[in-house]
């Protein structure tokens, strides 16, 4: 905590007075009371961004799926499990927010009807699982965005990173899209470092070198702070 | 570590020279490179049993699915992800083992063909997921059991605990089945305490009070050590 506060003191205060909402981690969709579908997001990038925004003077709310990380100091952390819960937590807070950074790896699908008892093996060959699409939180946030609000999205891709990122940027009305690879040894999921490419609304791109997630968080906020004063 | 070694010194040494194999944690079945199916097992009960067996003088191998727990001191820990990997790790070691304690919550199902790229949202209504049954490790261990080997299974149930436990005991040729509830506030998953009922091959049952998982591990090993000398 002492080191944390020292880092906070040494950070630029370019987000003072700004309200920042960060989402982080995976979401977790129940199959039954014991089984679930999730993804390999560790939450580290989102927690690093929430901590960095707090260092820079912002009032930060962190909406987090299940992770094993300690909540950042001086940040209001809201724990959720499912994509629906995350959506409600974000929508209910976004009107009162200047900057929204959606780092969470939100599950695209949920089980249509989770069982209320543990599903027993049937002795049959398998179990067909009917998955339905979850609400697209980033798209909805982009659609509800008010003048002056800055929305930052993340794209985690195993293939065709740039093409997928540009399509996402266009489809979701975000101001900045941070794309990071999640395939093989280069994966951002679970790692302490990350290699991001930034895609801006005006069509420009910026490739950042691989760096520590805490450092990357500040590099991203350097850009966001400039977008937020425009 | 000092406290850990003190606990070890104060434990009975009734498993000295015995080779014990413990499985722990959930398994994790890939849907694609980022998504997976898993369950809410934390691994705490299995890690407690591995540590307790080591305290009591056994040579312990712990085969563990993904958990956030530190490997127990002086225990050979083998990390696996899927049920298939856990099965291979157990089968390759079981011949050279005196006592097998299968605590892991092994996924009953896996995705028939995991995608090698992140599945993109189709824009269609949903995603049908074809799940196939995994190998039943406990049943296979029971079938391969040699004379003198002791096999202990766990049953985690949300409903009909006793009936499901008796059926499992009969079907899987284990010597002792430890049944614990995993529904609602009473759930053993993730908790530091557990309430177990023991079902023996001879038809007898023994209900233990709710207790700390470390204490329960020793209570179970008290019984196992007796079964192992018969």
Short mmCIF file of N, CA and C in Angstrom, two decimals, chain B residues 24-158:
data_model
loop_
_atom_site.label_atom_id
_atom_site.label_comp_id
_atom_site.label_asym_id
_atom_site.label_seq_id
_atom_site.Cartn_x
_atom_site.Cartn_y
_atom_site.Cartn_z
N UNK B 24 -7.30 -33.23 -7.32
CA UNK B 24 -7.94 -32.06 -6.71
C UNK B 24 -8.34 -31.05 -7.77
N UNK B 25 -9.25 -30.19 -7.38
CA UNK B 25 -9.64 -29.06 -8.23
C UNK B 25 -10.65 -29.43 -9.29
N UNK B 26 -10.99 -28.46 -10.12
CA UNK B 26 -11.90 -28.72 -11.23
C UNK B 26 -11.08 -29.20 -12.42
N UNK B 27 -11.74 -29.66 -13.48
CA UNK B 27 -11.06 -29.72 -14.76
C UNK B 27 -11.66 -28.65 -15.65
N UNK B 28 -11.01 -28.41 -16.75
CA UNK B 28 -11.32 -27.28 -17.60
C UNK B 28 -11.32 -27.79 -19.05
N UNK B 29 -12.46 -27.70 -19.72
CA UNK B 29 -12.60 -28.25 -21.05
C UNK B 29 -12.73 -27.11 -22.06
N UNK B 30 -11.84 -27.06 -23.04
CA UNK B 30 -11.81 -25.95 -24.00
C UNK B 30 -13.02 -25.97 -24.93
N UNK B 31 -13.60 -24.80 -25.16
CA UNK B 31 -14.58 -24.60 -26.23
C UNK B 31 -13.85 -24.07 -27.46
N UNK B 32 -12.96 -23.13 -27.22
CA UNK B 32 -12.06 -22.58 -28.25
C UNK B 32 -10.82 -22.06 -27.49
N UNK B 33 -9.89 -21.34 -28.14
CA UNK B 33 -8.68 -20.97 -27.38
C UNK B 33 -8.93 -20.07 -26.17
N UNK B 34 -10.07 -19.39 -26.11
CA UNK B 34 -10.31 -18.50 -24.96
C UNK B 34 -11.44 -18.95 -24.04
N UNK B 35 -12.43 -19.65 -24.58
CA UNK B 35 -13.58 -20.04 -23.76
C UNK B 35 -13.43 -21.47 -23.27
N UNK B 36 -14.02 -21.75 -22.11
CA UNK B 36 -13.97 -23.11 -21.59
C UNK B 36 -15.18 -23.39 -20.70
N UNK B 37 -15.37 -24.67 -20.40
CA UNK B 37 -16.36 -25.12 -19.43
C UNK B 37 -15.61 -25.62 -18.21
N UNK B 38 -16.04 -25.21 -17.01
CA UNK B 38 -15.38 -25.69 -15.81
C UNK B 38 -16.43 -25.82 -14.70
N UNK B 39 -16.00 -25.93 -13.46
CA UNK B 39 -16.94 -26.01 -12.34
C UNK B 39 -16.35 -25.28 -11.13
N UNK B 40 -17.14 -25.15 -10.08
CA UNK B 40 -16.81 -24.25 -8.98
C UNK B 40 -15.90 -24.87 -7.93
N UNK B 41 -15.35 -26.04 -8.18
CA UNK B 41 -14.39 -26.63 -7.23
C UNK B 41 -13.18 -25.72 -7.08
N UNK B 42 -12.77 -25.47 -5.82
CA UNK B 42 -11.61 -24.60 -5.57
C UNK B 42 -10.32 -25.40 -5.42
N UNK B 43 -10.44 -26.71 -5.18
CA UNK B 43 -9.27 -27.53 -4.91
C UNK B 43 -8.87 -27.60 -3.45
N UNK B 44 -9.55 -26.82 -2.58
CA UNK B 44 -9.12 -26.74 -1.17
C UNK B 44 -9.16 -28.09 -0.45
N UNK B 45 -10.23 -28.87 -0.69
CA UNK B 45 -10.35 -30.17 0.02
C UNK B 45 -9.24 -31.11 -0.43
N UNK B 46 -8.97 -31.18 -1.72
CA UNK B 46 -7.93 -32.07 -2.22
C UNK B 46 -6.54 -31.65 -1.76
N UNK B 47 -6.27 -30.33 -1.78
CA UNK B 47 -4.97 -29.86 -1.30
C UNK B 47 -4.81 -30.14 0.19
N UNK B 48 -5.92 -29.99 0.95
CA UNK B 48 -5.87 -30.28 2.39
C UNK B 48 -5.56 -31.76 2.61
N UNK B 49 -6.14 -32.64 1.79
CA UNK B 49 -5.88 -34.07 1.93
C UNK B 49 -4.45 -34.42 1.56
N UNK B 50 -3.94 -33.79 0.51
CA UNK B 50 -2.55 -34.06 0.11
C UNK B 50 -1.59 -33.62 1.21
N UNK B 51 -1.84 -32.41 1.76
CA UNK B 51 -0.97 -31.90 2.83
C UNK B 51 -1.06 -32.80 4.06
N UNK B 52 -2.28 -33.22 4.42
CA UNK B 52 -2.47 -34.05 5.61
C UNK B 52 -1.79 -35.40 5.45
N UNK B 53 -1.87 -35.99 4.25
CA UNK B 53 -1.23 -37.28 4.00
C UNK B 53 0.30 -37.15 4.12
N UNK B 54 0.82 -36.01 3.63
CA UNK B 54 2.26 -35.78 3.74
C UNK B 54 2.66 -35.63 5.21
N UNK B 55 1.85 -34.89 5.97
CA UNK B 55 2.11 -34.74 7.42
C UNK B 55 2.23 -36.11 8.08
N UNK B 56 1.41 -37.04 7.62
CA UNK B 56 1.32 -38.36 8.27
C UNK B 56 2.34 -39.34 7.71
N UNK B 57 3.30 -38.83 6.94
CA UNK B 57 4.43 -39.66 6.54
C UNK B 57 4.35 -40.25 5.14
N UNK B 58 3.26 -40.00 4.41
CA UNK B 58 3.12 -40.61 3.09
C UNK B 58 3.97 -39.88 2.05
N UNK B 59 4.25 -40.61 0.97
CA UNK B 59 4.87 -40.04 -0.22
C UNK B 59 3.69 -39.66 -1.13
N UNK B 60 3.52 -38.36 -1.37
CA UNK B 60 2.26 -37.91 -1.97
C UNK B 60 2.46 -37.31 -3.35
N UNK B 61 1.61 -37.73 -4.28
CA UNK B 61 1.51 -37.09 -5.59
C UNK B 61 0.13 -36.44 -5.67
N UNK B 62 0.10 -35.17 -6.06
CA UNK B 62 -1.16 -34.43 -6.18
C UNK B 62 -1.36 -34.09 -7.66
N UNK B 63 -2.40 -34.63 -8.26
CA UNK B 63 -2.75 -34.29 -9.64
C UNK B 63 -3.86 -33.25 -9.57
N UNK B 64 -3.54 -32.04 -10.04
CA UNK B 64 -4.45 -30.92 -9.79
C UNK B 64 -4.89 -30.23 -11.07
N UNK B 65 -6.20 -30.01 -11.18
CA UNK B 65 -6.72 -29.11 -12.19
C UNK B 65 -6.37 -27.67 -11.83
N UNK B 66 -6.78 -26.70 -12.66
CA UNK B 66 -6.42 -25.30 -12.40
C UNK B 66 -7.03 -24.77 -11.10
N UNK B 67 -6.19 -24.35 -10.17
CA UNK B 67 -6.64 -23.75 -8.91
C UNK B 67 -5.75 -22.54 -8.64
N UNK B 68 -6.07 -21.82 -7.58
CA UNK B 68 -5.22 -20.69 -7.17
C UNK B 68 -4.49 -21.01 -5.88
N UNK B 69 -4.26 -22.27 -5.63
CA UNK B 69 -3.67 -22.68 -4.36
C UNK B 69 -2.18 -22.95 -4.53
N UNK B 70 -1.42 -22.68 -3.48
CA UNK B 70 0.01 -23.00 -3.48
C UNK B 70 0.16 -24.51 -3.33
N UNK B 71 1.07 -25.12 -4.09
CA UNK B 71 1.28 -26.57 -3.95
C UNK B 71 1.72 -26.90 -2.52
N UNK B 72 1.20 -27.97 -1.94
CA UNK B 72 1.61 -28.34 -0.58
C UNK B 72 3.11 -28.65 -0.52
N UNK B 73 3.71 -28.39 0.62
CA UNK B 73 5.13 -28.63 0.84
C UNK B 73 5.45 -30.12 0.72
N UNK B 74 6.53 -30.44 0.04
CA UNK B 74 7.03 -31.81 -0.01
C UNK B 74 6.07 -32.78 -0.71
N UNK B 75 5.25 -32.24 -1.61
CA UNK B 75 4.31 -33.05 -2.40
C UNK B 75 4.64 -32.84 -3.87
N UNK B 76 4.66 -33.93 -4.65
CA UNK B 76 4.87 -33.80 -6.10
C UNK B 76 3.55 -33.39 -6.73
N UNK B 77 3.48 -32.16 -7.24
CA UNK B 77 2.22 -31.67 -7.80
C UNK B 77 2.28 -31.68 -9.33
N UNK B 78 1.29 -32.31 -9.93
CA UNK B 78 1.21 -32.44 -11.39
C UNK B 78 0.01 -31.61 -11.86
N UNK B 79 0.26 -30.58 -12.64
CA UNK B 79 -0.82 -29.69 -13.09
C UNK B 79 -1.42 -30.20 -14.39
N UNK B 80 -2.73 -30.32 -14.42
CA UNK B 80 -3.43 -30.71 -15.64
C UNK B 80 -4.59 -29.74 -15.86
N UNK B 81 -5.17 -29.80 -17.06
CA UNK B 81 -6.34 -28.96 -17.35
C UNK B 81 -7.59 -29.80 -17.57
N UNK B 82 -7.57 -30.66 -18.58
CA UNK B 82 -8.78 -31.36 -18.97
C UNK B 82 -8.93 -32.68 -18.23
N UNK B 83 -10.14 -33.25 -18.31
CA UNK B 83 -10.40 -34.57 -17.71
C UNK B 83 -9.50 -35.62 -18.35
N UNK B 84 -9.30 -35.54 -19.65
CA UNK B 84 -8.42 -36.50 -20.33
C UNK B 84 -7.00 -36.44 -19.79
N UNK B 85 -6.49 -35.21 -19.60
CA UNK B 85 -5.14 -35.07 -19.04
C UNK B 85 -5.07 -35.62 -17.62
N UNK B 86 -6.14 -35.36 -16.83
CA UNK B 86 -6.15 -35.89 -15.47
C UNK B 86 -6.18 -37.43 -15.50
N UNK B 87 -6.98 -37.97 -16.39
CA UNK B 87 -7.06 -39.44 -16.51
C UNK B 87 -5.69 -40.03 -16.82
N UNK B 88 -4.98 -39.44 -17.78
CA UNK B 88 -3.65 -39.98 -18.14
C UNK B 88 -2.69 -39.88 -16.97
N UNK B 89 -2.74 -38.74 -16.25
CA UNK B 89 -1.83 -38.55 -15.11
C UNK B 89 -2.12 -39.57 -14.01
N UNK B 90 -3.39 -39.91 -13.81
CA UNK B 90 -3.76 -40.88 -12.77
C UNK B 90 -3.43 -42.30 -13.20
N UNK B 91 -3.83 -42.64 -14.42
CA UNK B 91 -3.63 -44.04 -14.87
C UNK B 91 -2.14 -44.38 -14.92
N UNK B 92 -1.31 -43.42 -15.32
CA UNK B 92 0.12 -43.72 -15.46
C UNK B 92 0.80 -43.87 -14.10
N UNK B 93 0.14 -43.39 -13.03
CA UNK B 93 0.76 -43.46 -11.71
C UNK B 93 0.10 -44.45 -10.77
N UNK B 94 -1.09 -44.94 -11.09
CA UNK B 94 -1.85 -45.65 -10.07
C UNK B 94 -1.29 -47.02 -9.71
N UNK B 95 -0.60 -47.68 -10.64
CA UNK B 95 -0.07 -49.01 -10.32
C UNK B 95 0.91 -48.94 -9.15
N UNK B 96 1.62 -47.85 -9.07
CA UNK B 96 2.67 -47.68 -8.06
C UNK B 96 2.15 -46.91 -6.82
N UNK B 97 0.88 -47.12 -6.48
CA UNK B 97 0.26 -46.32 -5.43
C UNK B 97 -0.50 -47.23 -4.46
N UNK B 98 -0.46 -46.89 -3.17
CA UNK B 98 -1.20 -47.69 -2.18
C UNK B 98 -2.60 -47.15 -1.95
N UNK B 99 -2.71 -45.83 -1.96
CA UNK B 99 -3.98 -45.18 -1.62
C UNK B 99 -4.27 -44.12 -2.66
N UNK B 100 -5.48 -44.16 -3.23
CA UNK B 100 -5.87 -43.17 -4.24
C UNK B 100 -7.08 -42.42 -3.71
N UNK B 101 -6.95 -41.11 -3.60
CA UNK B 101 -8.05 -40.29 -3.08
C UNK B 101 -8.47 -39.33 -4.19
N UNK B 102 -9.65 -39.59 -4.78
CA UNK B 102 -10.07 -38.82 -5.95
C UNK B 102 -11.04 -37.71 -5.53
N UNK B 103 -10.46 -36.56 -5.19
CA UNK B 103 -11.27 -35.44 -4.73
C UNK B 103 -11.69 -34.54 -5.90
N UNK B 104 -10.94 -34.55 -6.98
CA UNK B 104 -11.19 -33.62 -8.09
C UNK B 104 -12.63 -33.70 -8.58
N UNK B 105 -13.16 -32.53 -8.93
CA UNK B 105 -14.47 -32.45 -9.57
C UNK B 105 -14.23 -32.51 -11.07
N UNK B 106 -14.14 -33.72 -11.58
CA UNK B 106 -13.79 -33.92 -12.99
C UNK B 106 -15.01 -33.59 -13.86
N UNK B 107 -14.78 -32.80 -14.89
CA UNK B 107 -15.88 -32.47 -15.79
C UNK B 107 -16.44 -33.72 -16.45
N UNK B 108 -17.76 -33.89 -16.40
CA UNK B 108 -18.38 -35.07 -17.01
C UNK B 108 -18.42 -34.95 -18.53
N UNK B 109 -18.36 -33.72 -19.02
CA UNK B 109 -18.53 -33.50 -20.45
C UNK B 109 -17.41 -32.65 -21.01
N UNK B 110 -17.11 -32.88 -22.27
CA UNK B 110 -16.20 -31.98 -22.98
C UNK B 110 -16.84 -31.62 -24.32
N UNK B 111 -16.32 -30.58 -24.95
CA UNK B 111 -16.80 -30.17 -26.26
C UNK B 111 -16.24 -31.16 -27.28
N UNK B 112 -17.09 -31.65 -28.13
CA UNK B 112 -16.67 -32.71 -29.05
C UNK B 112 -15.47 -32.26 -29.88
N UNK B 113 -15.55 -31.09 -30.49
CA UNK B 113 -14.45 -30.59 -31.31
C UNK B 113 -14.18 -29.13 -30.95
N UNK B 114 -13.24 -28.87 -30.04
CA UNK B 114 -12.94 -27.47 -29.71
C UNK B 114 -12.46 -26.72 -30.96
N UNK B 115 -12.87 -25.47 -31.10
CA UNK B 115 -12.44 -24.66 -32.25
C UNK B 115 -10.99 -24.24 -32.06
N UNK B 116 -10.21 -24.15 -33.14
CA UNK B 116 -8.82 -23.71 -32.99
C UNK B 116 -8.68 -22.19 -33.10
N UNK B 117 -9.77 -21.51 -33.44
CA UNK B 117 -9.80 -20.05 -33.42
C UNK B 117 -10.94 -19.62 -32.53
N UNK B 118 -10.84 -18.42 -31.97
CA UNK B 118 -11.92 -17.87 -31.17
C UNK B 118 -13.19 -17.83 -32.02
N UNK B 119 -14.25 -18.41 -31.50
CA UNK B 119 -15.52 -18.43 -32.24
C UNK B 119 -16.09 -17.02 -32.26
N UNK B 120 -16.37 -16.52 -33.46
CA UNK B 120 -16.93 -15.17 -33.59
C UNK B 120 -18.45 -15.25 -33.51
N UNK B 121 -19.04 -14.19 -32.96
CA UNK B 121 -20.49 -14.16 -32.92
C UNK B 121 -21.00 -14.18 -34.35
N UNK B 122 -21.97 -15.04 -34.59
CA UNK B 122 -22.44 -15.28 -35.95
C UNK B 122 -23.50 -14.26 -36.36
N UNK B 123 -24.09 -13.58 -35.37
CA UNK B 123 -25.24 -12.75 -35.67
C UNK B 123 -26.50 -13.59 -35.70
N UNK B 124 -26.31 -14.91 -35.66
CA UNK B 124 -27.48 -15.79 -35.55
C UNK B 124 -27.94 -15.82 -34.09
N UNK B 125 -29.01 -16.52 -33.83
CA UNK B 125 -29.60 -16.49 -32.50
C UNK B 125 -28.71 -17.14 -31.45
N UNK B 126 -28.00 -18.17 -31.79
CA UNK B 126 -27.27 -18.88 -30.74
C UNK B 126 -26.16 -19.76 -31.28
N UNK B 127 -25.64 -20.56 -30.40
CA UNK B 127 -24.53 -21.45 -30.73
C UNK B 127 -24.86 -22.81 -30.11
N UNK B 128 -25.12 -23.82 -30.92
CA UNK B 128 -25.34 -25.13 -30.33
C UNK B 128 -23.99 -25.76 -30.01
N UNK B 129 -23.87 -26.30 -28.80
CA UNK B 129 -22.59 -26.86 -28.38
C UNK B 129 -22.82 -28.35 -28.15
N UNK B 130 -22.10 -29.19 -28.90
CA UNK B 130 -22.26 -30.63 -28.75
C UNK B 130 -21.27 -31.14 -27.71
N UNK B 131 -21.79 -31.59 -26.58
CA UNK B 131 -20.92 -32.10 -25.52
C UNK B 131 -20.94 -33.62 -25.52
N UNK B 132 -19.76 -34.20 -25.32
CA UNK B 132 -19.67 -35.66 -25.21
C UNK B 132 -19.16 -36.01 -23.82
N UNK B 133 -19.48 -37.22 -23.36
CA UNK B 133 -19.07 -37.62 -22.01
C UNK B 133 -17.57 -37.89 -21.95
N UNK B 134 -16.94 -37.42 -20.90
CA UNK B 134 -15.56 -37.74 -20.62
C UNK B 134 -15.46 -39.15 -20.05
N UNK B 135 -14.24 -39.67 -20.05
CA UNK B 135 -13.97 -40.94 -19.39
C UNK B 135 -14.27 -40.78 -17.90
N UNK B 136 -14.82 -41.82 -17.29
CA UNK B 136 -15.14 -41.80 -15.85
C UNK B 136 -13.90 -42.30 -15.10
N UNK B 137 -13.09 -41.36 -14.62
CA UNK B 137 -11.79 -41.73 -14.04
C UNK B 137 -11.97 -42.61 -12.81
N UNK B 138 -12.92 -42.23 -11.94
CA UNK B 138 -13.10 -42.98 -10.69
C UNK B 138 -13.53 -44.42 -10.99
N UNK B 139 -14.44 -44.58 -11.93
CA UNK B 139 -14.92 -45.92 -12.29
C UNK B 139 -13.77 -46.76 -12.84
N UNK B 140 -12.95 -46.13 -13.68
CA UNK B 140 -11.82 -46.83 -14.30
C UNK B 140 -10.78 -47.21 -13.24
N UNK B 141 -10.55 -46.28 -12.28
CA UNK B 141 -9.61 -46.57 -11.19
C UNK B 141 -10.13 -47.74 -10.37
N UNK B 142 -11.45 -47.74 -10.09
CA UNK B 142 -12.06 -48.85 -9.34
C UNK B 142 -11.88 -50.18 -10.07
N UNK B 143 -12.05 -50.14 -11.38
CA UNK B 143 -11.95 -51.36 -12.17
C UNK B 143 -10.50 -51.88 -12.23
N UNK B 144 -9.53 -50.94 -12.22
CA UNK B 144 -8.12 -51.34 -12.32
C UNK B 144 -7.49 -51.63 -10.97
N UNK B 145 -8.25 -51.43 -9.90
CA UNK B 145 -7.71 -51.53 -8.55
C UNK B 145 -7.10 -52.91 -8.29
N UNK B 146 -5.90 -52.92 -7.71
CA UNK B 146 -5.25 -54.17 -7.37
C UNK B 146 -5.54 -54.53 -5.91
N UNK B 147 -5.31 -55.78 -5.54
CA UNK B 147 -5.50 -56.19 -4.15
C UNK B 147 -4.62 -55.33 -3.25
N UNK B 148 -5.19 -54.85 -2.16
CA UNK B 148 -4.42 -54.05 -1.22
C UNK B 148 -4.50 -52.55 -1.47
N UNK B 149 -4.88 -52.16 -2.67
CA UNK B 149 -5.03 -50.73 -2.93
C UNK B 149 -6.34 -50.23 -2.32
N UNK B 150 -6.29 -49.04 -1.77
CA UNK B 150 -7.50 -48.42 -1.22
C UNK B 150 -7.88 -47.24 -2.10
N UNK B 151 -9.13 -47.20 -2.53
CA UNK B 151 -9.61 -46.11 -3.38
C UNK B 151 -10.72 -45.35 -2.65
N UNK B 152 -10.53 -44.04 -2.55
CA UNK B 152 -11.52 -43.17 -1.91
C UNK B 152 -12.07 -42.21 -2.96
N UNK B 153 -13.39 -42.17 -3.09
CA UNK B 153 -14.02 -41.24 -4.03
C UNK B 153 -14.77 -40.14 -3.30
N UNK B 154 -15.04 -39.07 -4.03
CA UNK B 154 -15.87 -37.99 -3.49
C UNK B 154 -17.10 -37.83 -4.36
N UNK B 155 -18.20 -37.48 -3.74
CA UNK B 155 -19.41 -37.16 -4.49
C UNK B 155 -19.88 -35.78 -4.06
N UNK B 156 -20.03 -34.88 -5.02
CA UNK B 156 -20.52 -33.53 -4.74
C UNK B 156 -21.91 -33.44 -5.36
N UNK B 157 -22.91 -33.24 -4.53
CA UNK B 157 -24.29 -33.29 -5.03
C UNK B 157 -25.07 -32.07 -4.55
N UNK B 158 -25.98 -31.61 -5.40
CA UNK B 158 -26.88 -30.54 -4.97
C UNK B 158 -28.16 -31.11 -4.37
#
